[in-house]
Amino acid sequence: MSELVWGTPSELRSLLCELVSWDSRTLTDGERAFAPKVADKLKELDYFKSHPDQLALHDAGLGRHAVTALYKQPDATETIVLISHFDTVWTEEYGTLEPYAFHPEELTKKLMDYKSELPDDARADLESGNYLFGRGTMDMKMGLALHMALIEKASVESWPINLILLTVPDEEVNSTGMRTAVKELVLLRDEHALQYKLFLNGEPTFSQEPGDPKEYVYSGTIGKIMPAALFYGKETHVGEPMKGITANYIASFLTQQMEWNNLFEETSHGETTPLPVSLQQKDLKSEYSAQTPYRAAALYNVFLMNRSAAEIMDLFELTALRSMSDCNAAYRQICDREGVDVVGDIRVMRYEQLLVYAEEKLGTEEINRLKKETTENTDWDDREKSFQIVDSLMIRCQELAPATILLYAPPYYPAVNTSDDPLVTKTIELMKKTAASLGTKVEQIHYFNGICDLSYVHYKDEAYGWTAFERNTPVWGETYSIPFPEMAELNAPVLNVGPFGKDAHQRTERLHIESAFVRLPVMLETLVKSMMD
């Protein structure tokens, strides 16, 4: 039997520090280089030396790749998919310590010289010696390291179950990596006659509130969707303000009704979604002038538990109709006071309605040209491209103004929950008992309270509510898409078991050493072996 190379806490810690040292900030050369490095690391294992065809890179666009590594036991069909992401957020907040951000051992030592600048809880954790600091230590290269060690041990000890290690880029922005990987998982299943038993993510445990010391396992993940609006008013000179209506004025009514609107709040399994807020509101003037801003855009964040894209669009439209009714009433009152005629009542339209109107007026060929012109602009992200497509259509259909056009902007993370699945219920109880035997306590949370790639498996939507997202997302099929049919095929339950850490996306991001290198390897091995019966 081969010796394990990642079998001890110190070896696992060395692996983590190596993975963290590979700077893989989203949309950088480091992110593009990371997947081949992971593949090369896995090629060092005897199993993948003998089975090189079971280790693959999958194109995720922009030079990035997802990695799949299949440990296949000849007589087994049941398979656990181990999911992680390797991109990280950026590091400007480290300031003078930024050169150390990807070197956990050095950063942790160096922080001792700056501990007076740290928040009290971070300083206490640093002085305790129980934490390892650094970008990606917690979120989430430790999850990847644990999965690499797990698949190594399974292959060396010939466990009678199949494991697929899947690690992806771009979770932090658009989850392009996971959306790409969905189809690959379907292909792997069919090619090797696999039966997916569990999708197991390794995202870290997040505190539920400041100072929360508890560790958790998650039996689902919260969803996120982004309703947006393009507001089109009527331009005028600032010296004649009542001859027009600014888009900013119109936008203010919808934003006030969207912010903290409990109409969008959901409660499931005793847990409640955060309230919606605006993520962006801006006018589309590109330069200063005395012309009033007559086009504006706003983007809103809505969390989901059970609702579909269709249901959210219905609620968004209802909110828009109410807010535009208020806007029309307030605007008419001002016009009456000033003794002038109104420019017009503000209509509310969905993007899909605008598109039908524009195609009848301009023709499909012209619409396709406008879309292509926008989507090929590399200076804009998918959100800006969405607004620009709607804007270009409204400029050519100004007879519809004043108007508020409702749309969706990427990304969309469907909510997933398998808390009631018997396998999940049994496994969570096992994790609680195992953690107790290791001297700690683990509790269940039904929805992971950070966005995660589990959103793209176990998709349930019998009413095809996702089509409302497709029809109202201007960049759909061009620069953004979601493989909903394939997601529905990946119908095994989901679970997230990861290490304890604190302050993800902050300069004090840190990983609990004993949780990561001592407890989690035992817990994950126990979990997998429980499914080998």
C-alpha positions as MATLAB code, in Angstrom:
seq = 'MSELVWGTPSELRSLLCELVSWDSRTLTDGERAFAPKVADKLKELDYFKSHPDQLALHDAGLGRHAVTALYKQPDATETIVLISHFDTVWTEEYGTLEPYAFHPEELTKKLMDYKSELPDDARADLESGNYLFGRGTMDMKMGLALHMALIEKASVESWPINLILLTVPDEEVNSTGMRTAVKELVLLRDEHALQYKLFLNGEPTFSQEPGDPKEYVYSGTIGKIMPAALFYGKETHVGEPMKGITANYIASFLTQQMEWNNLFEETSHGETTPLPVSLQQKDLKSEYSAQTPYRAAALYNVFLMNRSAAEIMDLFELTALRSMSDCNAAYRQICDREGVDVVGDIRVMRYEQLLVYAEEKLGTEEINRLKKETTENTDWDDREKSFQIVDSLMIRCQELAPATILLYAPPYYPAVNTSDDPLVTKTIELMKKTAASLGTKVEQIHYFNGICDLSYVHYKDEAYGWTAFERNTPVWGETYSIPFPEMAELNAPVLNVGPFGKDAHQRTERLHIESAFVRLPVMLETLVKSMMD';
ca = [
       0.000    0.000    0.000;
       1.308    3.454   -0.912;
       2.045    5.960    1.806;
      -0.291    8.940    2.104;
       1.266   12.268    1.155;
      -1.519   14.344    2.730;
      -2.404   12.038    5.578;
      -1.249   13.992    8.650;
      -2.298   17.416    9.978;
       1.118   18.872    9.141;
       1.064   17.468    5.603;
      -2.449   18.806    5.094;
      -1.362   22.194    6.391;
       1.537   22.228    3.936;
      -0.857   21.369    1.106;
      -3.183   24.193    2.077;
      -0.351   26.720    2.232;
       0.811   25.622   -1.221;
      -2.704   26.009   -2.655;
      -3.085   29.434   -1.030;
       0.303   30.541   -2.386;
      -1.093   30.075   -5.897;
      -2.739   33.490   -6.171;
      -6.067   32.816   -7.878;
      -8.027   36.033   -7.531;
     -11.067   36.004   -9.793;
     -10.391   37.099  -13.381;
      -6.585   37.106  -13.027;
      -3.828   35.077  -14.669;
      -3.504   33.271  -11.353;
      -7.055   31.976  -11.617;
      -6.310   30.778  -15.142;
      -3.139   28.980  -14.020;
      -4.643   27.336  -10.947;
      -6.538   24.405  -12.482;
      -3.516   22.951  -14.331;
      -1.496   23.220  -11.116;
      -4.141   21.270   -9.187;
      -4.255   18.667  -11.940;
      -0.465   18.329  -11.815;
      -0.639   17.928   -8.048;
      -3.212   15.154   -8.359;
      -1.118   13.459  -11.058;
       1.494   12.834   -8.362;
      -0.885   10.324   -6.733;
      -0.351    6.691   -7.744;
      -4.027    6.267   -8.619;
      -4.020    9.015  -11.231;
      -0.669    7.852  -12.568;
      -2.499    4.610  -13.354;
      -5.750    6.279  -14.430;
      -4.731    9.529  -16.160;
      -7.918    9.498  -18.256;
      -9.984   10.010  -15.077;
      -8.403   13.393  -14.424;
      -9.579   16.201  -16.720;
      -9.728   19.950  -17.274;
     -12.948   21.512  -18.585;
     -13.039   24.840  -20.390;
     -14.886   27.485  -18.364;
     -14.138   30.405  -20.687;
     -11.598   33.238  -20.540;
      -8.750   30.745  -20.213;
     -10.136   29.240  -17.009;
     -10.866   25.590  -16.320;
     -12.698   23.362  -13.887;
     -10.998   20.169  -12.700;
     -12.610   16.759  -12.300;
     -10.797   13.807  -10.735;
     -12.698   10.512  -10.608;
     -11.754    7.750   -8.190;
     -13.643    4.759   -9.610;
     -14.026    1.529   -7.659;
     -14.664   -1.171  -10.287;
     -17.603   -2.793   -8.508;
     -19.281    0.410   -7.253;
     -21.853    2.659   -8.899;
     -22.733    4.927   -5.942;
     -20.779    8.167   -6.165;
     -20.177   11.193   -3.966;
     -19.265   14.449   -5.721;
     -16.869   16.649   -3.714;
     -17.369   20.292   -4.728;
     -15.094   23.288   -4.102;
     -14.053   26.530   -5.763;
     -10.543   27.888   -5.996;
     -10.958   31.533   -6.931;
     -10.644   34.166   -4.220;
     -11.651   37.781   -3.851;
      -9.011   40.492   -4.136;
      -6.603   41.686   -1.462;
      -6.356   45.499   -1.419;
      -7.632   45.650    2.149;
      -4.386   44.073    3.420;
      -2.590   47.357    2.746;
       1.130   47.102    3.473;
       0.670   43.407    4.278;
      -0.739   42.589    0.842;
       2.492   40.820   -0.280;
       1.879   38.308    2.520;
      -1.828   37.739    1.818;
      -1.177   34.441    0.003;
       1.439   33.162    2.459;
      -0.454   32.088    5.573;
       2.479   31.128    7.783;
       4.335   34.370    7.103;
       1.218   36.524    7.338;
       0.169   35.007   10.651;
       3.601   35.756   12.112;
       3.758   39.211   10.542;
       0.355   40.176   11.953;
       1.832   39.974   15.457;
       3.628   43.228   14.635;
       0.310   44.840   13.661;
      -2.019   43.280   16.222;
      -2.844   46.658   17.769;
      -4.526   47.544   14.462;
      -6.761   44.464   14.490;
     -10.312   44.246   15.852;
     -10.439   42.805   19.363;
     -11.765   39.392   18.312;
      -9.193   38.987   15.536;
      -6.368   40.036   17.873;
      -7.506   37.516   20.482;
      -7.631   34.762   17.854;
      -4.166   35.702   16.589;
      -2.678   35.648   20.074;
      -4.330   32.297   20.833;
      -2.286   30.571   18.144;
      -5.393   28.655   17.089;
      -5.850   30.340   13.705;
      -4.046   30.573   10.388;
      -4.596   33.865    8.548;
      -4.590   34.529    4.808;
      -6.676   35.031    1.700;
      -8.306   31.768    0.723;
      -7.425   29.878    3.886;
     -11.069   29.850    4.922;
     -12.872   30.668    1.669;
     -12.267   28.096    0.422;
      -8.985   26.407   -0.405;
      -9.140   24.393    2.804;
     -12.213   22.693    1.390;
     -10.243   21.755   -1.716;
      -7.295   20.516    0.360;
      -9.600   18.313    2.433;
     -11.151   16.843   -0.705;
      -7.726   16.164   -2.222;
      -6.674   14.327    0.947;
      -9.955   12.409    0.992;
      -9.716   11.175   -2.580;
      -6.083   10.229   -1.972;
      -7.004    8.097    1.031;
      -9.925    6.482   -0.792;
      -7.675    5.509   -3.679;
      -4.864    4.172   -1.480;
      -7.231    2.153    0.722;
      -9.518    1.103   -2.178;
     -12.753    2.306   -0.598;
     -15.791    0.592   -2.186;
     -17.417    3.836   -3.356;
     -16.737    6.294   -6.152;
     -15.601    9.876   -5.524;
     -15.457   12.773   -7.956;
     -13.380   15.747   -6.916;
     -14.717   18.832   -8.670;
     -13.055   22.201   -8.164;
     -14.100   25.233  -10.181;
     -13.169   28.867  -10.911;
     -15.336   31.970  -10.695;
     -17.619   31.151   -7.782;
     -17.074   34.650   -6.401;
     -18.547   36.473   -9.418;
     -20.783   34.507  -11.803;
     -20.199   30.812  -10.926;
     -19.164   30.230  -14.530;
     -17.073   27.271  -13.406;
     -19.921   25.421  -11.742;
     -22.390   26.217  -14.508;
     -19.861   24.708  -16.923;
     -19.271   21.684  -14.707;
     -22.952   20.692  -14.532;
     -22.938   19.267  -18.056;
     -19.617   17.548  -17.385;
     -21.094   15.815  -14.342;
     -23.956   14.519  -16.469;
     -21.462   13.233  -19.059;
     -19.310   11.564  -16.395;
     -22.373    9.909  -14.910;
     -23.408    8.486  -18.251;
     -19.919    7.499  -19.397;
     -19.062    5.581  -16.215;
     -22.590    4.403  -15.253;
     -22.437    6.299  -11.977;
     -25.246    6.828   -9.510;
     -24.855   10.141   -7.710;
     -25.619    9.655   -4.030;
     -24.589   13.011   -2.537;
     -23.227   16.386   -3.595;
     -20.867   17.358   -0.782;
     -19.522   20.901   -0.706;
     -16.630   22.068    1.466;
     -17.484   25.719    2.021;
     -16.456   26.869    5.510;
     -18.669   27.372    8.518;
     -19.791   31.008    8.714;
     -20.668   32.690   11.982;
     -24.372   33.431   12.321;
     -23.665   36.581   14.315;
     -20.593   38.455   15.635;
     -18.756   36.339   18.182;
     -20.622   33.146   17.262;
     -18.213   30.253   18.057;
     -20.422   27.379   16.883;
     -19.695   25.118   13.926;
     -22.362   24.077   11.448;
     -23.281   21.670    8.705;
     -25.635   22.912    6.007;
     -28.382   20.914    4.315;
     -29.119   23.518    1.650;
     -28.059   26.859    0.289;
     -29.908   30.147    0.044;
     -30.767   31.452   -3.415;
     -30.046   34.857   -4.917;
     -31.608   36.643   -7.864;
     -31.201   40.207   -9.125;
     -34.260   42.026  -10.452;
     -33.247   45.201  -12.232;
     -34.894   48.112  -13.994;
     -34.139   50.571  -16.777;
     -35.937   53.886  -16.268;
     -36.606   56.043  -19.327;
     -37.956   59.551  -18.768;
     -38.028   62.645  -20.972;
     -34.993   64.860  -21.470;
     -35.052   68.621  -21.084;
     -32.772   71.560  -20.337;
     -32.283   72.328  -16.653;
     -33.629   75.792  -17.365;
     -36.971   74.268  -18.392;
     -37.297   71.399  -15.883;
     -41.039   70.890  -16.232;
     -40.736   70.047  -19.935;
     -39.289   66.682  -18.982;
     -39.087   64.107  -16.202;
     -35.780   62.762  -14.965;
     -35.086   59.062  -14.798;
     -33.608   59.640  -11.345;
     -36.972   60.868  -10.078;
     -38.718   57.800  -11.484;
     -36.084   55.428  -10.116;
     -36.339   56.822   -6.603;
     -39.904   55.553   -6.243;
     -39.075   51.941   -7.128;
     -35.918   51.887   -5.026;
     -37.776   53.139   -1.966;
     -40.313   50.341   -2.342;
     -37.722   47.638   -3.051;
     -35.403   48.439   -0.141;
     -36.264   46.235    2.891;
     -39.571   45.163    1.306;
     -40.858   42.216    3.344;
     -43.044   41.142    0.427;
     -39.898   39.350   -0.766;
     -39.109   37.785    2.599;
     -39.335   34.007    2.903;
     -39.216   31.690    5.901;
     -38.452   27.987    5.648;
     -37.381   25.469    8.308;
     -37.414   28.292   10.834;
     -34.903   30.377    8.866;
     -35.678   33.680    7.123;
     -34.129   35.399    4.126;
     -32.444   38.792    4.523;
     -34.556   41.639    3.145;
     -33.904   42.998   -0.358;
     -31.651   46.002   -0.901;
     -30.407   47.961   -3.883;
     -26.974   47.031   -5.191;
     -26.709   49.819   -7.721;
     -28.609   52.917   -8.839;
     -27.190   55.277  -11.419;
     -28.131   57.474  -14.321;
     -26.659   56.649  -17.703;
     -25.248   60.059  -18.575;
     -21.629   59.591  -19.525;
     -20.645   63.245  -19.257;
     -21.686   66.480  -17.582;
     -24.141   68.719  -19.446;
     -27.154   70.922  -18.782;
     -29.404   68.215  -20.186;
     -31.323   66.374  -17.485;
     -30.630   62.641  -17.025;
     -33.469   60.818  -18.748;
     -32.128   57.235  -18.534;
     -31.198   55.445  -15.338;
     -30.724   51.915  -14.066;
     -31.088   50.123  -10.751;
     -30.129   46.673   -9.537;
     -31.662   44.924   -6.531;
     -30.624   41.909   -4.484;
     -33.305   39.387   -3.517;
     -32.659   36.188   -1.551;
     -34.758   33.063   -2.124;
     -35.713   29.867   -0.357;
     -38.660   28.369   -2.224;
     -39.709   30.903   -4.851;
     -38.888   30.585   -8.531;
     -37.713   33.273  -10.934;
     -41.282   33.550  -12.226;
     -42.665   34.221   -8.755;
     -40.028   36.864   -8.030;
     -40.725   38.617  -11.334;
     -44.430   38.690  -10.489;
     -43.665   40.293   -7.113;
     -41.206   42.697   -8.715;
     -43.773   43.737  -11.305;
     -46.386   44.256   -8.589;
     -43.946   46.425   -6.646;
     -43.066   48.384   -9.779;
     -46.715   48.987  -10.640;
     -47.389   50.274   -7.142;
     -44.319   52.503   -7.109;
     -45.010   53.916  -10.565;
     -48.606   54.632   -9.534;
     -47.206   56.597   -6.605;
     -44.732   58.299   -8.931;
     -47.468   59.260  -11.406;
     -49.620   60.676   -8.623;
     -46.783   62.702   -7.119;
     -45.695   63.936  -10.550;
     -49.243   65.013  -11.487;
     -49.555   66.897   -8.226;
     -46.381   68.844   -9.001;
     -47.548   69.554  -12.566;
     -50.901   70.820  -11.225;
     -49.088   73.050   -8.774;
     -46.896   74.467  -11.553;
     -49.767   74.742  -14.045;
     -48.147   72.556  -16.725;
     -49.151   69.406  -18.580;
     -47.638   66.061  -17.664;
     -45.188   64.474  -20.073;
     -47.140   61.235  -19.682;
     -47.901   58.415  -17.297;
     -45.019   56.038  -16.591;
     -45.746   52.612  -17.978;
     -44.272   49.357  -16.610;
     -43.058   46.690  -19.031;
     -41.081   43.514  -18.720;
     -38.026   43.134  -20.930;
     -39.720   40.302  -22.824;
     -42.580   42.694  -23.742;
     -40.164   45.382  -24.883;
     -38.303   42.824  -26.987;
     -41.491   41.754  -28.799;
     -42.354   45.398  -29.485;
     -38.835   46.208  -30.711;
     -38.671   43.165  -32.979;
     -41.949   44.160  -34.643;
     -40.674   47.700  -35.146;
     -37.014   47.096  -35.999;
     -36.847   43.496  -37.167;
     -35.026   40.522  -35.686;
     -31.848   41.165  -37.680;
     -31.444   44.662  -36.228;
     -32.139   43.397  -32.705;
     -29.474   40.712  -33.106;
     -27.011   43.313  -34.374;
     -27.639   45.563  -31.383;
     -27.212   42.668  -28.976;
     -24.010   41.505  -30.649;
     -22.585   45.012  -30.585;
     -23.208   45.170  -26.846;
     -22.184   41.661  -25.778;
     -18.877   41.902  -27.627;
     -17.846   44.971  -25.615;
     -15.188   43.629  -23.241;
     -15.270   46.759  -21.067;
     -18.712   45.823  -19.671;
     -19.644   42.980  -17.366;
     -22.891   41.041  -17.706;
     -24.819   43.492  -15.559;
     -23.744   46.501  -17.590;
     -24.379   44.643  -20.837;
     -27.908   43.865  -19.656;
     -28.637   47.535  -19.046;
     -27.018   48.595  -22.320;
     -29.148   46.185  -24.368;
     -32.358   47.520  -22.828;
     -31.138   51.084  -23.217;
     -30.336   50.616  -26.904;
     -33.835   49.220  -27.505;
     -35.564   52.041  -25.631;
     -33.587   54.705  -27.477;
     -35.120   53.281  -30.655;
     -38.578   52.942  -29.091;
     -38.881   56.285  -27.322;
     -42.600   56.405  -28.043;
     -42.956   54.002  -25.099;
     -41.490   56.539  -22.694;
     -41.785   57.436  -19.924;
     -41.329   53.842  -18.904;
     -39.817   51.469  -16.386;
     -38.503   48.285  -17.998;
     -38.123   45.293  -15.669;
     -35.413   42.714  -16.262;
     -33.068   40.230  -14.622;
     -29.311   40.684  -14.403;
     -26.864   37.816  -13.783;
     -25.990   35.922  -11.734;
     -28.881   33.785  -10.531;
     -28.381   31.212   -7.772;
     -31.448   28.999   -7.263;
     -32.102   27.958   -3.676;
     -31.579   24.287   -2.845;
     -32.659   22.399    0.260;
     -32.613   18.689    1.075;
     -33.080   18.877    4.843;
     -35.890   16.335    4.750;
     -33.972   13.752    2.742;
     -33.483   10.595    4.878;
     -29.824   10.249    3.882;
     -29.140   13.863    4.836;
     -30.981   13.532    8.150;
     -28.997   10.399    9.019;
     -25.697   11.961    7.945;
     -26.209   15.133    9.956;
     -26.838   13.086   13.095;
     -23.636   11.181   12.366;
     -21.722   14.448   11.972;
     -23.056   15.685   15.312;
     -21.985   12.485   17.078;
     -18.583   12.479   15.387;
     -17.956   16.111   16.285;
     -18.939   15.416   19.901;
     -16.431   12.571   20.038;
     -13.790   15.028   18.840;
     -14.610   17.521   21.569;
     -16.732   20.030   19.677;
     -20.362   20.705   18.870;
     -21.900   20.916   15.422;
     -25.376   22.235   14.641;
     -27.500   22.074   11.496;
     -28.433   25.055    9.355;
     -30.945   24.489    6.571;
     -29.674   27.192    4.222;
     -26.008   28.080    3.809;
     -25.919   31.818    4.478;
     -23.381   32.610    1.775;
     -23.806   32.033   -1.947;
     -22.509   28.633   -3.031;
     -22.169   26.360   -6.046;
     -24.646   23.823   -4.666;
     -27.280   26.082   -6.260;
     -26.561   24.366   -9.573;
     -27.447   20.808   -8.561;
     -30.693   19.248   -7.323;
     -32.782   21.866   -9.157;
     -36.535   21.511   -8.624;
     -38.991   23.543  -10.697;
     -41.887   21.522  -12.035;
     -43.705   24.670  -13.181;
     -40.748   25.795  -15.316;
     -40.468   29.046  -13.382;
     -36.915   29.417  -14.681;
     -38.244   30.424  -18.114;
     -39.160   33.838  -16.663;
     -35.442   34.301  -16.011;
     -34.512   33.230  -19.527;
     -37.070   35.535  -21.179;
     -36.195   38.590  -19.095;
     -32.401   38.366  -19.004;
     -31.077   40.418  -21.944;
     -27.715   38.597  -22.129;
     -29.277   35.120  -21.941;
     -27.716   32.789  -24.483;
     -25.080   35.364  -25.370;
     -22.729   35.818  -22.400;
     -24.756   34.095  -19.681;
     -26.833   30.946  -19.391;
     -27.772   28.328  -16.799;
     -28.131   24.622  -17.698;
     -31.482   24.157  -15.948;
     -32.419   20.802  -17.599;
     -29.056   19.229  -16.710;
     -29.237   20.659  -13.184;
     -32.539   18.861  -12.694;
     -30.850   15.589  -13.710;
     -28.346   15.954  -10.848;
     -31.013   15.136   -8.306;
     -28.984   13.647   -5.422;
     -29.248   15.459   -2.070;
     -26.803   18.168   -1.032;
     -24.763   18.768    2.090;
     -22.046   21.205    3.078;
     -19.434   20.134    5.621;
     -16.460   22.446    5.909;
     -13.929   23.873    8.366;
     -14.576   26.625   10.869;
     -13.197   30.052   10.100;
     -13.916   33.751   10.423;
     -14.055   36.966    8.396;
     -14.239   35.688    4.835;
     -13.461   38.469    2.330;
     -11.784   40.562    5.041;
      -8.100   41.140    5.789;
      -8.636   39.156    8.984;
      -9.817   36.050    7.102;
      -8.642   33.120    9.171;
      -8.993   29.374    9.551;
      -9.350   27.435   12.800;
      -6.364   25.089   12.828;
      -7.793   22.204   14.841;
     -11.105   22.270   12.973;
      -9.383   22.220    9.588;
      -6.479   19.848   10.096;
      -7.629   17.557   12.912;
     -11.434   17.328   13.117;
     -12.589   17.727    9.518;
     -10.469   14.904    8.047;
     -12.033   12.523   10.575;
     -15.541   13.852   10.013;
     -15.319   13.624    6.217;
     -13.838   10.132    6.283;
     -16.579    9.038    8.682;
     -19.211   10.577    6.399;
     -17.971    8.833    3.257;
     -17.489    5.471    4.960;
     -21.040    5.619    6.307;
     -22.247    5.545    2.706;
     -20.169    2.493    1.827;
     -22.514    0.142    3.670;
];
